[in-house]
GROMACS .gro file of N, CA and C in nm:
model
  513
    1UNK      N    1  -4.362  -2.641  -2.067
    1UNK     CA    2  -4.314  -2.570  -2.175
    1UNK      C    3  -4.353  -2.579  -2.298
    2UNK      N    4  -4.334  -2.489  -2.354
    2UNK     CA    5  -4.462  -2.458  -2.449
    2UNK      C    6  -4.352  -2.382  -2.630
    3UNK      N    7  -4.375  -2.389  -2.660
    3UNK     CA    8  -4.310  -2.386  -2.882
    3UNK      C    9  -4.149  -2.447  -2.858
    4UNK      N   10  -4.141  -2.509  -2.739
    4UNK     CA   11  -4.050  -2.566  -2.688
    4UNK      C   12  -3.906  -2.495  -2.671
    5UNK      N   13  -3.983  -2.359  -2.581
    5UNK     CA   14  -3.938  -2.331  -2.443
    5UNK      C   15  -3.912  -2.339  -2.399
    6UNK      N   16  -3.782  -2.401  -2.307
    6UNK     CA   17  -3.848  -2.349  -2.164
    6UNK      C   18  -3.856  -2.230  -2.107
    7UNK      N   19  -4.006  -2.156  -2.001
    7UNK     CA   20  -3.965  -2.022  -1.930
    7UNK      C   21  -3.913  -2.032  -1.760
    8UNK      N   22  -3.768  -2.028  -1.707
    8UNK     CA   23  -3.768  -2.086  -1.617
    8UNK      C   24  -3.804  -1.987  -1.506
    9UNK      N   25  -3.860  -1.968  -1.397
    9UNK     CA   26  -3.887  -1.937  -1.348
    9UNK      C   27  -3.869  -1.850  -1.182
   10UNK      N   28  -3.787  -1.956  -1.161
   10UNK     CA   29  -3.697  -1.938  -1.029
   10UNK      C   30  -3.632  -1.740  -0.991
   11UNK      N   31  -3.663  -1.824  -0.890
   11UNK     CA   32  -3.531  -1.599  -0.839
   11UNK      C   33  -3.365  -1.630  -0.877
   12UNK      N   34  -3.294  -1.757  -0.842
   12UNK     CA   35  -3.226  -1.836  -0.889
   12UNK      C   36  -3.179  -1.811  -1.028
   13UNK      N   37  -3.334  -1.881  -1.101
   13UNK     CA   38  -3.276  -1.837  -1.257
   13UNK      C   39  -3.268  -1.664  -1.336
   14UNK      N   40  -3.391  -1.612  -1.307
   14UNK     CA   41  -3.426  -1.469  -1.324
   14UNK      C   42  -3.286  -1.410  -1.256
   15UNK      N   43  -3.243  -1.413  -1.117
   15UNK     CA   44  -3.088  -1.349  -1.126
   15UNK      C   45  -3.060  -1.311  -0.995
   16UNK      N   46  -3.214  -1.306  -0.911
   16UNK     CA   47  -3.307  -1.269  -0.806
   16UNK      C   48  -3.159  -1.309  -0.713
   17UNK      N   49  -3.179  -1.398  -0.719
   17UNK     CA   50  -3.090  -1.479  -0.570
   17UNK      C   51  -2.942  -1.456  -0.558
   18UNK      N   52  -2.910  -1.363  -0.752
   18UNK     CA   53  -2.710  -1.401  -0.705
   18UNK      C   54  -2.704  -1.240  -0.693
   19UNK      N   55  -2.808  -1.168  -0.770
   19UNK     CA   56  -2.748  -1.075  -0.685
   19UNK      C   57  -2.850  -1.025  -0.560
   20UNK      N   58  -2.873  -1.104  -0.504
   20UNK     CA   59  -3.000  -1.083  -0.351
   20UNK      C   60  -2.866  -1.192  -0.198
   21UNK      N   61  -3.028  -1.303  -0.247
   21UNK     CA   62  -2.881  -1.344  -0.092
   21UNK      C   63  -2.725  -1.395  -0.142
   22UNK      N   64  -2.732  -1.507  -0.265
   22UNK     CA   65  -2.583  -1.515  -0.266
   22UNK      C   66  -2.507  -1.444  -0.374
   23UNK      N   67  -2.587  -1.270  -0.382
   23UNK     CA   68  -2.384  -1.153  -0.362
   23UNK      C   69  -2.438  -1.157  -0.186
   24UNK      N   70  -2.476  -1.110  -0.160
   24UNK     CA   71  -2.465  -1.093   0.022
   24UNK      C   72  -2.287  -1.237   0.081
   25UNK      N   73  -2.408  -1.311   0.065
   25UNK     CA   74  -2.358  -1.461   0.044
   25UNK      C   75  -2.184  -1.417   0.013
   26UNK      N   76  -2.141  -1.430  -0.133
   26UNK     CA   77  -2.032  -1.449  -0.195
   26UNK      C   78  -1.960  -1.296  -0.106
   27UNK      N   79  -2.015  -1.171  -0.088
   27UNK     CA   80  -1.944  -1.110  -0.056
   27UNK      C   81  -1.885  -1.186   0.125
   28UNK      N   82  -2.024  -1.138   0.238
   28UNK     CA   83  -1.988  -1.218   0.389
   28UNK      C   84  -1.849  -1.277   0.345
   29UNK      N   85  -1.868  -1.408   0.251
   29UNK     CA   86  -1.772  -1.549   0.236
   29UNK      C   87  -1.638  -1.459   0.237
   30UNK      N   88  -1.563  -1.385   0.177
   30UNK     CA   89  -1.497  -1.311   0.032
   30UNK      C   90  -1.414  -1.199   0.201
   31UNK      N   91  -1.546  -1.103   0.252
   31UNK     CA   92  -1.482  -1.029   0.380
   31UNK      C   93  -1.449  -1.143   0.437
   32UNK      N   94  -1.485  -1.295   0.515
   32UNK     CA   95  -1.443  -1.366   0.616
   32UNK      C   96  -1.320  -1.373   0.617
   33UNK      N   97  -1.301  -1.438   0.446
   33UNK     CA   98  -1.201  -1.478   0.406
   33UNK      C   99  -1.077  -1.400   0.377
   34UNK      N  100  -1.074  -1.291   0.373
   34UNK     CA  101  -1.024  -1.173   0.404
   34UNK      C  102  -0.969  -1.115   0.603
   35UNK      N  103  -1.033  -1.205   0.647
   35UNK     CA  104  -1.001  -1.103   0.799
   35UNK      C  105  -0.936  -1.259   0.822
   36UNK      N  106  -1.005  -1.369   0.794
   36UNK     CA  107  -0.852  -1.450   0.875
   36UNK      C  108  -0.728  -1.467   0.806
   37UNK      N  109  -0.736  -1.385   0.663
   37UNK     CA  110  -0.569  -1.435   0.609
   37UNK      C  111  -0.447  -1.308   0.688
   38UNK      N  112  -0.591  -1.209   0.667
   38UNK     CA  113  -0.504  -1.054   0.747
   38UNK      C  114  -0.478  -1.133   0.908
   39UNK      N  115  -0.524  -1.204   0.967
   39UNK     CA  116  -0.504  -1.284   1.122
   39UNK      C  117  -0.379  -1.357   1.140
   40UNK      N  118  -0.414  -1.446   1.006
   40UNK     CA  119  -0.305  -1.504   0.979
   40UNK      C  120  -0.140  -1.436   0.953
   41UNK      N  121  -0.074  -1.320   0.908
   41UNK     CA  122  -0.038  -1.315   0.836
   41UNK      C  123   0.027  -1.164   0.928
   42UNK      N  124  -0.127  -1.076   1.032
   42UNK     CA  125  -0.027  -0.968   1.111
   42UNK      C  126  -0.028  -1.046   1.277
   43UNK      N  127   0.104  -0.974   1.300
   43UNK     CA  128   0.133  -1.058   1.441
   43UNK      C  129   0.043  -1.075   1.584
   44UNK      N  130   0.101  -1.143   1.613
   44UNK     CA  131   0.032  -1.122   1.709
   44UNK      C  132   0.084  -1.068   1.820
   45UNK      N  133   0.014  -1.057   1.942
   45UNK     CA  134   0.099  -0.942   2.033
   45UNK      C  135   0.169  -1.027   2.125
   46UNK      N  136   0.177  -1.165   2.077
   46UNK     CA  137   0.235  -1.302   2.212
   46UNK      C  138   0.311  -1.335   2.065
   47UNK      N  139   0.390  -1.285   1.979
   47UNK     CA  140   0.520  -1.260   1.876
   47UNK      C  141   0.626  -1.147   1.910
   48UNK      N  142   0.537  -1.134   1.996
   48UNK     CA  143   0.633  -1.042   1.951
   48UNK      C  144   0.790  -1.040   2.156
   49UNK      N  145   0.952  -0.977   2.124
   49UNK     CA  146   0.982  -0.951   2.236
   49UNK      C  147   1.039  -0.816   2.229
   50UNK      N  148   1.077  -0.808   2.402
   50UNK     CA  149   1.129  -0.678   2.478
   50UNK      C  150   1.218  -0.640   2.442
   51UNK      N  151   1.269  -0.569   2.387
   51UNK     CA  152   1.412  -0.496   2.385
   51UNK      C  153   1.430  -0.410   2.382
   52UNK      N  154   1.492  -0.350   2.455
   52UNK     CA  155   1.606  -0.176   2.479
   52UNK      C  156   1.680  -0.164   2.395
   53UNK      N  157   1.690  -0.013   2.359
   53UNK     CA  158   1.837   0.067   2.256
   53UNK      C  159   1.887   0.130   2.405
   54UNK      N  160   1.952   0.118   2.388
   54UNK     CA  161   2.017   0.187   2.535
   54UNK      C  162   2.102   0.301   2.556
   55UNK      N  163   2.091   0.418   2.529
   55UNK     CA  164   2.243   0.594   2.435
   55UNK      C  165   2.297   0.650   2.513
   56UNK      N  166   2.236   0.755   2.533
   56UNK     CA  167   2.295   0.873   2.660
   56UNK      C  168   2.259   0.901   2.702
   57UNK      N  169   2.102   0.895   2.625
   57UNK     CA  170   1.978   0.953   2.659
   57UNK      C  171   1.917   0.862   2.777
   58UNK      N  172   1.936   0.727   2.784
   58UNK     CA  173   1.902   0.633   2.853
   58UNK      C  174   1.830   0.533   2.788
   59UNK      N  175   1.748   0.444   2.812
   59UNK     CA  176   1.683   0.337   2.710
   59UNK      C  177   1.599   0.366   2.716
   60UNK      N  178   1.509   0.293   2.545
   60UNK     CA  179   1.427   0.293   2.452
   60UNK      C  180   1.341   0.153   2.434
   61UNK      N  181   1.241   0.150   2.505
   61UNK     CA  182   1.161  -0.022   2.512
   61UNK      C  183   1.080   0.027   2.302
   62UNK      N  184   1.120  -0.115   2.265
   62UNK     CA  185   1.071  -0.162   2.173
   62UNK      C  186   0.986  -0.283   2.176
   63UNK      N  187   0.891  -0.327   2.146
   63UNK     CA  188   0.866  -0.440   2.106
   63UNK      C  189   0.867  -0.545   1.932
   64UNK      N  190   0.993  -0.661   2.012
   64UNK     CA  191   0.987  -0.666   1.824
   64UNK      C  192   0.999  -0.858   1.789
   65UNK      N  193   0.952  -0.846   1.620
   65UNK     CA  194   0.929  -0.923   1.604
   65UNK      C  195   1.073  -0.978   1.557
   66UNK      N  196   1.068  -1.164   1.577
   66UNK     CA  197   1.147  -1.219   1.592
   66UNK      C  198   1.200  -1.329   1.464
   67UNK      N  199   1.294  -1.243   1.433
   67UNK     CA  200   1.337  -1.332   1.247
   67UNK      C  201   1.428  -1.470   1.277
   68UNK      N  202   1.403  -1.538   1.318
   68UNK     CA  203   1.542  -1.622   1.323
   68UNK      C  204   1.586  -1.687   1.287
   69UNK      N  205   1.470  -1.735   1.157
   69UNK     CA  206   1.483  -1.873   1.022
   69UNK      C  207   1.520  -1.793   0.898
   70UNK      N  208   1.538  -1.889   0.848
   70UNK     CA  209   1.599  -1.855   0.638
   70UNK      C  210   1.425  -1.814   0.636
   71UNK      N  211   1.360  -1.910   0.657
   71UNK     CA  212   1.215  -1.752   0.578
   71UNK      C  213   1.200  -1.708   0.620
   72UNK      N  214   1.176  -1.607   0.768
   72UNK     CA  215   1.152  -1.498   0.875
   72UNK      C  216   1.247  -1.411   0.832
   73UNK      N  217   1.402  -1.438   0.796
   73UNK     CA  218   1.414  -1.300   0.709
   73UNK      C  219   1.493  -1.304   0.651
   74UNK      N  220   1.408  -1.412   0.506
   74UNK     CA  221   1.360  -1.307   0.393
   74UNK      C  222   1.243  -1.319   0.380
   75UNK      N  223   1.143  -1.289   0.405
   75UNK     CA  224   1.061  -1.211   0.418
   75UNK      C  225   1.049  -1.032   0.489
   76UNK      N  226   1.143  -1.136   0.569
   76UNK     CA  227   1.110  -1.001   0.681
   76UNK      C  228   0.998  -0.871   0.689
   77UNK      N  229   1.023  -0.775   0.679
   77UNK     CA  230   0.944  -0.633   0.681
   77UNK      C  231   0.889  -0.609   0.581
   78UNK      N  232   0.888  -0.708   0.416
   78UNK     CA  233   0.895  -0.710   0.279
   78UNK      C  234   0.639  -0.661   0.325
   79UNK      N  235   0.616  -0.618   0.188
   79UNK     CA  236   0.468  -0.608   0.222
   79UNK      C  237   0.391  -0.487   0.304
   80UNK      N  238   0.452  -0.456   0.432
   80UNK     CA  239   0.394  -0.370   0.527
   80UNK      C  240   0.321  -0.247   0.514
   81UNK      N  241   0.260  -0.176   0.503
   81UNK     CA  242   0.220  -0.084   0.477
   81UNK      C  243   0.262   0.034   0.606
   82UNK      N  244   0.319  -0.018   0.739
   82UNK     CA  245   0.231   0.138   0.828
   82UNK      C  246   0.280  -0.066   0.946
   83UNK      N  247   0.379   0.049   1.039
   83UNK     CA  248   0.468  -0.015   1.163
   83UNK      C  249   0.490   0.127   1.327
   84UNK      N  250   0.381   0.017   1.416
   84UNK     CA  251   0.398   0.173   1.517
   84UNK      C  252   0.524   0.183   1.511
   85UNK      N  253   0.591   0.307   1.650
   85UNK     CA  254   0.686   0.390   1.634
   85UNK      C  255   0.714   0.303   1.691
   86UNK      N  256   0.699   0.222   1.805
   86UNK     CA  257   0.744   0.124   1.895
   86UNK      C  258   0.781  -0.005   1.923
   87UNK      N  259   0.745  -0.068   1.724
   87UNK     CA  260   0.786  -0.185   1.740
   87UNK      C  261   0.922  -0.198   1.599
   88UNK      N  262   0.913  -0.277   1.564
   88UNK     CA  263   1.060  -0.368   1.583
   88UNK      C  264   1.055  -0.475   1.488
   89UNK      N  265   1.211  -0.530   1.409
   89UNK     CA  266   1.208  -0.686   1.350
   89UNK      C  267   1.296  -0.680   1.391
   90UNK      N  268   1.377  -0.815   1.492
   90UNK     CA  269   1.531  -0.811   1.496
   90UNK      C  270   1.577  -0.941   1.398
   91UNK      N  271   1.656  -0.953   1.339
   91UNK     CA  272   1.696  -1.082   1.276
   91UNK      C  273   1.800  -1.130   1.334
   92UNK      N  274   1.811  -1.203   1.360
   92UNK     CA  275   1.941  -1.303   1.462
   92UNK      C  276   1.937  -1.417   1.327
   93UNK      N  277   2.130  -1.417   1.416
   93UNK     CA  278   2.185  -1.525   1.265
   93UNK      C  279   2.238  -1.634   1.394
   94UNK      N  280   2.264  -1.706   1.263
   94UNK     CA  281   2.364  -1.834   1.363
   94UNK      C  282   2.518  -1.800   1.414
   95UNK      N  283   2.590  -1.731   1.337
   95UNK     CA  284   2.729  -1.712   1.377
   95UNK      C  285   2.758  -1.544   1.312
   96UNK      N  286   2.889  -1.536   1.440
   96UNK     CA  287   2.874  -1.342   1.385
   96UNK      C  288   2.981  -1.333   1.256
   97UNK      N  289   2.969  -1.283   1.147
   97UNK     CA  290   2.897  -1.197   0.969
   97UNK      C  291   2.916  -1.126   0.920
   98UNK      N  292   2.985  -1.042   0.865
   98UNK     CA  293   2.954  -0.941   0.701
   98UNK      C  294   2.717  -1.036   0.654
   99UNK      N  295   2.670  -0.913   0.650
   99UNK     CA  296   2.599  -0.995   0.652
   99UNK      C  297   2.574  -0.844   0.528
  100UNK      N  298   2.422  -0.868   0.468
  100UNK     CA  299   2.376  -0.713   0.364
  100UNK      C  300   2.214  -0.721   0.317
  101UNK      N  301   2.154  -0.605   0.346
  101UNK     CA  302   1.984  -0.616   0.364
  101UNK      C  303   1.939  -0.502   0.223
  102UNK      N  304   1.847  -0.515   0.169
  102UNK     CA  305   1.750  -0.444   0.077
  102UNK      C  306   1.696  -0.410   0.085
  103UNK      N  307   1.647  -0.320   0.095
  103UNK     CA  308   1.435  -0.279   0.069
  103UNK      C  309   1.354  -0.318  -0.079
  104UNK      N  310   1.410  -0.472  -0.115
  104UNK     CA  311   1.255  -0.561  -0.209
  104UNK      C  312   1.122  -0.469  -0.194
  105UNK      N  313   1.026  -0.483  -0.181
  105UNK     CA  314   0.900  -0.457  -0.196
  105UNK      C  315   0.861  -0.458  -0.006
  106UNK      N  316   0.970  -0.357   0.027
  106UNK     CA  317   0.906  -0.265   0.138
  106UNK      C  318   0.893  -0.137   0.179
  107UNK      N  319   0.791  -0.136   0.218
  107UNK     CA  320   0.685  -0.007   0.215
  107UNK      C  321   0.728   0.140   0.339
  108UNK      N  322   0.804   0.084   0.350
  108UNK     CA  323   0.848   0.162   0.485
  108UNK      C  324   0.960   0.215   0.499
  109UNK      N  325   0.985   0.355   0.517
  109UNK     CA  326   1.136   0.331   0.508
  109UNK      C  327   1.229   0.233   0.685
  110UNK      N  328   1.361   0.282   0.687
  110UNK     CA  329   1.326   0.193   0.765
  110UNK      C  330   1.522   0.202   0.844
  111UNK      N  331   1.563   0.200   0.954
  111UNK     CA  332   1.689   0.220   1.050
  111UNK      C  333   1.768   0.066   1.049
  112UNK      N  334   1.817   0.048   0.976
  112UNK     CA  335   1.859  -0.096   0.953
  112UNK      C  336   1.966  -0.002   1.077
  113UNK      N  337   1.938  -0.160   1.217
  113UNK     CA  338   2.071  -0.150   1.376
  113UNK      C  339   2.179  -0.231   1.398
  114UNK      N  340   2.339  -0.304   1.299
  114UNK     CA  341   2.411  -0.359   1.308
  114UNK      C  342   2.460  -0.416   1.417
  115UNK      N  343   2.452  -0.532   1.441
  115UNK     CA  344   2.434  -0.560   1.609
  115UNK      C  345   2.554  -0.674   1.664
  116UNK      N  346   2.654  -0.653   1.715
  116UNK     CA  347   2.763  -0.762   1.785
  116UNK      C  348   2.721  -0.867   1.845
  117UNK      N  349   2.765  -0.921   1.893
  117UNK     CA  350   2.736  -1.051   1.976
  117UNK      C  351   2.718  -0.978   2.130
  118UNK      N  352   2.791  -0.919   2.145
  118UNK     CA  353   2.779  -0.841   2.273
  118UNK      C  354   2.688  -0.723   2.279
  119UNK      N  355   2.630  -0.761   2.199
  119UNK     CA  356   2.485  -0.640   2.224
  119UNK      C  357   2.558  -0.487   2.123
  120UNK      N  358   2.672  -0.451   2.144
  120UNK     CA  359   2.683  -0.286   2.128
  120UNK      C  360   2.680  -0.309   1.954
  121UNK      N  361   2.574  -0.220   1.941
  121UNK     CA  362   2.598  -0.174   1.722
  121UNK      C  363   2.650  -0.138   1.705
  122UNK      N  364   2.718  -0.198   1.606
  122UNK     CA  365   2.861  -0.155   1.498
  122UNK      C  366   2.876  -0.100   1.385
  123UNK      N  367   2.687  -0.062   1.340
  123UNK     CA  368   2.673   0.014   1.171
  123UNK      C  369   2.515   0.045   1.162
  124UNK      N  370   2.530   0.133   1.128
  124UNK     CA  371   2.379   0.209   1.165
  124UNK      C  372   2.313   0.219   1.050
  125UNK      N  373   2.290   0.249   0.934
  125UNK     CA  374   2.152   0.222   0.769
  125UNK      C  375   2.095   0.323   0.834
  126UNK      N  376   2.098   0.467   0.833
  126UNK     CA  377   1.947   0.562   0.849
  126UNK      C  378   1.858   0.586   0.657
  127UNK      N  379   1.720   0.573   0.764
  127UNK     CA  380   1.676   0.606   0.683
  127UNK      C  381   1.653   0.504   0.504
  128UNK      N  382   1.668   0.307   0.479
  128UNK     CA  383   1.704   0.361   0.402
  128UNK      C  384   1.602   0.290   0.347
  129UNK      N  385   1.604   0.313   0.156
  129UNK     CA  386   1.452   0.382   0.067
  129UNK      C  387   1.336   0.254   0.057
  130UNK      N  388   1.211   0.291   0.073
  130UNK     CA  389   1.179   0.223   0.044
  130UNK      C  390   1.145   0.130  -0.061
  131UNK      N  391   1.141  -0.017  -0.124
  131UNK     CA  392   1.131  -0.091  -0.188
  131UNK      C  393   1.226  -0.060  -0.291
  132UNK      N  394   1.332   0.027  -0.227
  132UNK     CA  395   1.508   0.024  -0.349
  132UNK      C  396   1.533  -0.115  -0.341
  133UNK      N  397   1.688  -0.184  -0.383
  133UNK     CA  398   1.687  -0.314  -0.398
  133UNK      C  399   1.852  -0.271  -0.445
  134UNK      N  400   1.898  -0.122  -0.398
  134UNK     CA  401   2.047  -0.165  -0.378
  134UNK      C  402   2.059  -0.146  -0.219
  135UNK      N  403   2.205  -0.231  -0.185
  135UNK     CA  404   2.268  -0.374  -0.145
  135UNK      C  405   2.321  -0.286  -0.025
  136UNK      N  406   2.230  -0.258   0.145
  136UNK     CA  407   2.277  -0.169   0.251
  136UNK      C  408   2.351  -0.320   0.301
  137UNK      N  409   2.517  -0.284   0.340
  137UNK     CA  410   2.629  -0.393   0.394
  137UNK      C  411   2.602  -0.330   0.567
  138UNK      N  412   2.644  -0.430   0.582
  138UNK     CA  413   2.668  -0.423   0.788
  138UNK      C  414   2.787  -0.323   0.822
  139UNK      N  415   2.909  -0.365   0.735
  139UNK     CA  416   2.977  -0.291   0.672
  139UNK      C  417   3.101  -0.316   0.806
  140UNK      N  418   3.077  -0.494   0.879
  140UNK     CA  419   3.145  -0.613   0.892
  140UNK      C  420   3.049  -0.691   0.954
  141UNK      N  421   3.131  -0.766   1.089
  141UNK     CA  422   3.056  -0.887   1.081
  141UNK      C  423   2.958  -0.777   1.218
  142UNK      N  424   2.827  -0.870   1.204
  142UNK     CA  425   2.782  -0.870   1.329
  142UNK      C  426   2.652  -0.971   1.349
  143UNK      N  427   2.606  -1.005   1.441
  143UNK     CA  428   2.502  -1.140   1.513
  143UNK      C  429   2.311  -1.103   1.443
  144UNK      N  430   2.348  -1.014   1.397
  144UNK     CA  431   2.257  -0.918   1.430
  144UNK      C  432   2.132  -0.791   1.385
  145UNK      N  433   2.049  -0.755   1.368
  145UNK     CA  434   1.985  -0.644   1.254
  145UNK      C  435   1.835  -0.595   1.294
  146UNK      N  436   1.870  -0.532   1.387
  146UNK     CA  437   1.719  -0.483   1.406
  146UNK      C  438   1.672  -0.415   1.310
  147UNK      N  439   1.499  -0.382   1.222
  147UNK     CA  440   1.470  -0.233   1.140
  147UNK      C  441   1.366  -0.194   1.304
  148UNK      N  442   1.392  -0.093   1.284
  148UNK     CA  443   1.291   0.022   1.320
  148UNK      C  444   1.239   0.150   1.228
  149UNK      N  445   1.154   0.225   1.231
  149UNK     CA  446   1.148   0.279   1.171
  149UNK      C  447   1.146   0.341   1.083
  150UNK      N  448   1.277   0.428   0.984
  150UNK     CA  449   1.336   0.555   0.854
  150UNK      C  450   1.346   0.690   1.037
  151UNK      N  451   1.399   0.734   1.047
  151UNK     CA  452   1.456   0.783   1.211
  151UNK      C  453   1.468   0.827   1.317
  152UNK      N  454   1.416   0.708   1.332
  152UNK     CA  455   1.437   0.651   1.467
  152UNK      C  456   1.530   0.687   1.576
  153UNK      N  457   1.626   0.605   1.494
  153UNK     CA  458   1.789   0.580   1.563
  153UNK      C  459   1.773   0.802   1.546
  154UNK      N  460   1.823   0.838   1.470
  154UNK     CA  461   1.816   0.978   1.542
  154UNK      C  462   1.721   1.040   1.613
  155UNK      N  463   1.608   1.025   1.618
  155UNK     CA  464   1.538   1.045   1.690
  155UNK      C  465   1.589   1.108   1.872
  156UNK      N  466   1.627   0.915   1.828
  156UNK     CA  467   1.685   0.899   1.956
  156UNK      C  468   1.886   0.903   2.051
  157UNK      N  469   1.876   0.929   1.966
  157UNK     CA  470   2.052   1.008   1.986
  157UNK      C  471   2.107   0.880   1.984
  158UNK      N  472   2.091   0.703   1.890
  158UNK     CA  473   2.155   0.601   1.859
  158UNK      C  474   2.246   0.646   1.765
  159UNK      N  475   2.390   0.579   1.868
  159UNK     CA  476   2.531   0.553   1.759
  159UNK      C  477   2.585   0.459   1.780
  160UNK      N  478   2.645   0.423   1.692
  160UNK     CA  479   2.791   0.303   1.693
  160UNK      C  480   2.851   0.294   1.840
  161UNK      N  481   2.827   0.193   1.880
  161UNK     CA  482   2.876   0.144   2.011
  161UNK      C  483   2.755   0.204   2.175
  162UNK      N  484   2.622   0.223   2.076
  162UNK     CA  485   2.570   0.211   2.226
  162UNK      C  486   2.573   0.040   2.247
  163UNK      N  487   2.427   0.043   2.263
  163UNK     CA  488   2.389  -0.069   2.352
  163UNK      C  489   2.268  -0.146   2.344
  164UNK      N  490   2.221  -0.252   2.269
  164UNK     CA  491   2.099  -0.292   2.256
  164UNK      C  492   2.079  -0.411   2.370
  165UNK      N  493   2.049  -0.432   2.471
  165UNK     CA  494   1.977  -0.524   2.554
  165UNK      C  495   1.866  -0.666   2.495
  166UNK      N  496   1.851  -0.742   2.513
  166UNK     CA  497   1.764  -0.795   2.488
  166UNK      C  498   1.877  -0.983   2.505
  167UNK      N  499   1.699  -1.073   2.494
  167UNK     CA  500   1.827  -1.150   2.572
  167UNK      C  501   1.884  -1.299   2.445
  168UNK      N  502   1.894  -1.256   2.353
  168UNK     CA  503   1.953  -1.334   2.247
  168UNK      C  504   2.122  -1.286   2.248
  169UNK      N  505   2.147  -1.118   2.355
  169UNK     CA  506   2.318  -1.113   2.325
  169UNK      C  507   2.393  -1.139   2.402
  170UNK      N  508   2.498  -1.156   2.387
  170UNK     CA  509   2.541  -1.230   2.518
  170UNK      C  510   2.622  -1.060   2.556
  171UNK      N  511   2.606  -1.035   2.762
  171UNK     CA  512   2.670  -0.973   2.817
  171UNK      C  513   2.884  -0.962   2.799
   0.00000   0.00000   0.00000
């Protein structure tokens, strides 16, 4: 100390480590946190269940996430920017009743397939508009709703009355 001024000579005080080693450490910590959070919110392979849509052209296999509780049904496919072509989400309900969905915070177009207790398709809402808050009604009682990428129902020739094969449905 000379003339009442403290001269700081450490690399940290001069900003060397903040920009160098400390900066890299902070960036690495943020990247690690992002990877960890992505792993938490991304579905794992064991989070999927096999399901088939049976049309006049045959059985079309899908791997679906199951939304069987209030929390997972409320979240659904919100905030996803991509879904592989053979994936979807099956919303299971305790009892058969009319339901309604919307596309709030959902960034990909979806086909919503409404399904009765025996696995028969009761209604199809094709290509629901991303981010729309318009209500999409089931058109009658259903016990489940399958969401797949928009356009899939038309591509495989899915029609009302076709069947969904999955352990949730009673034959």
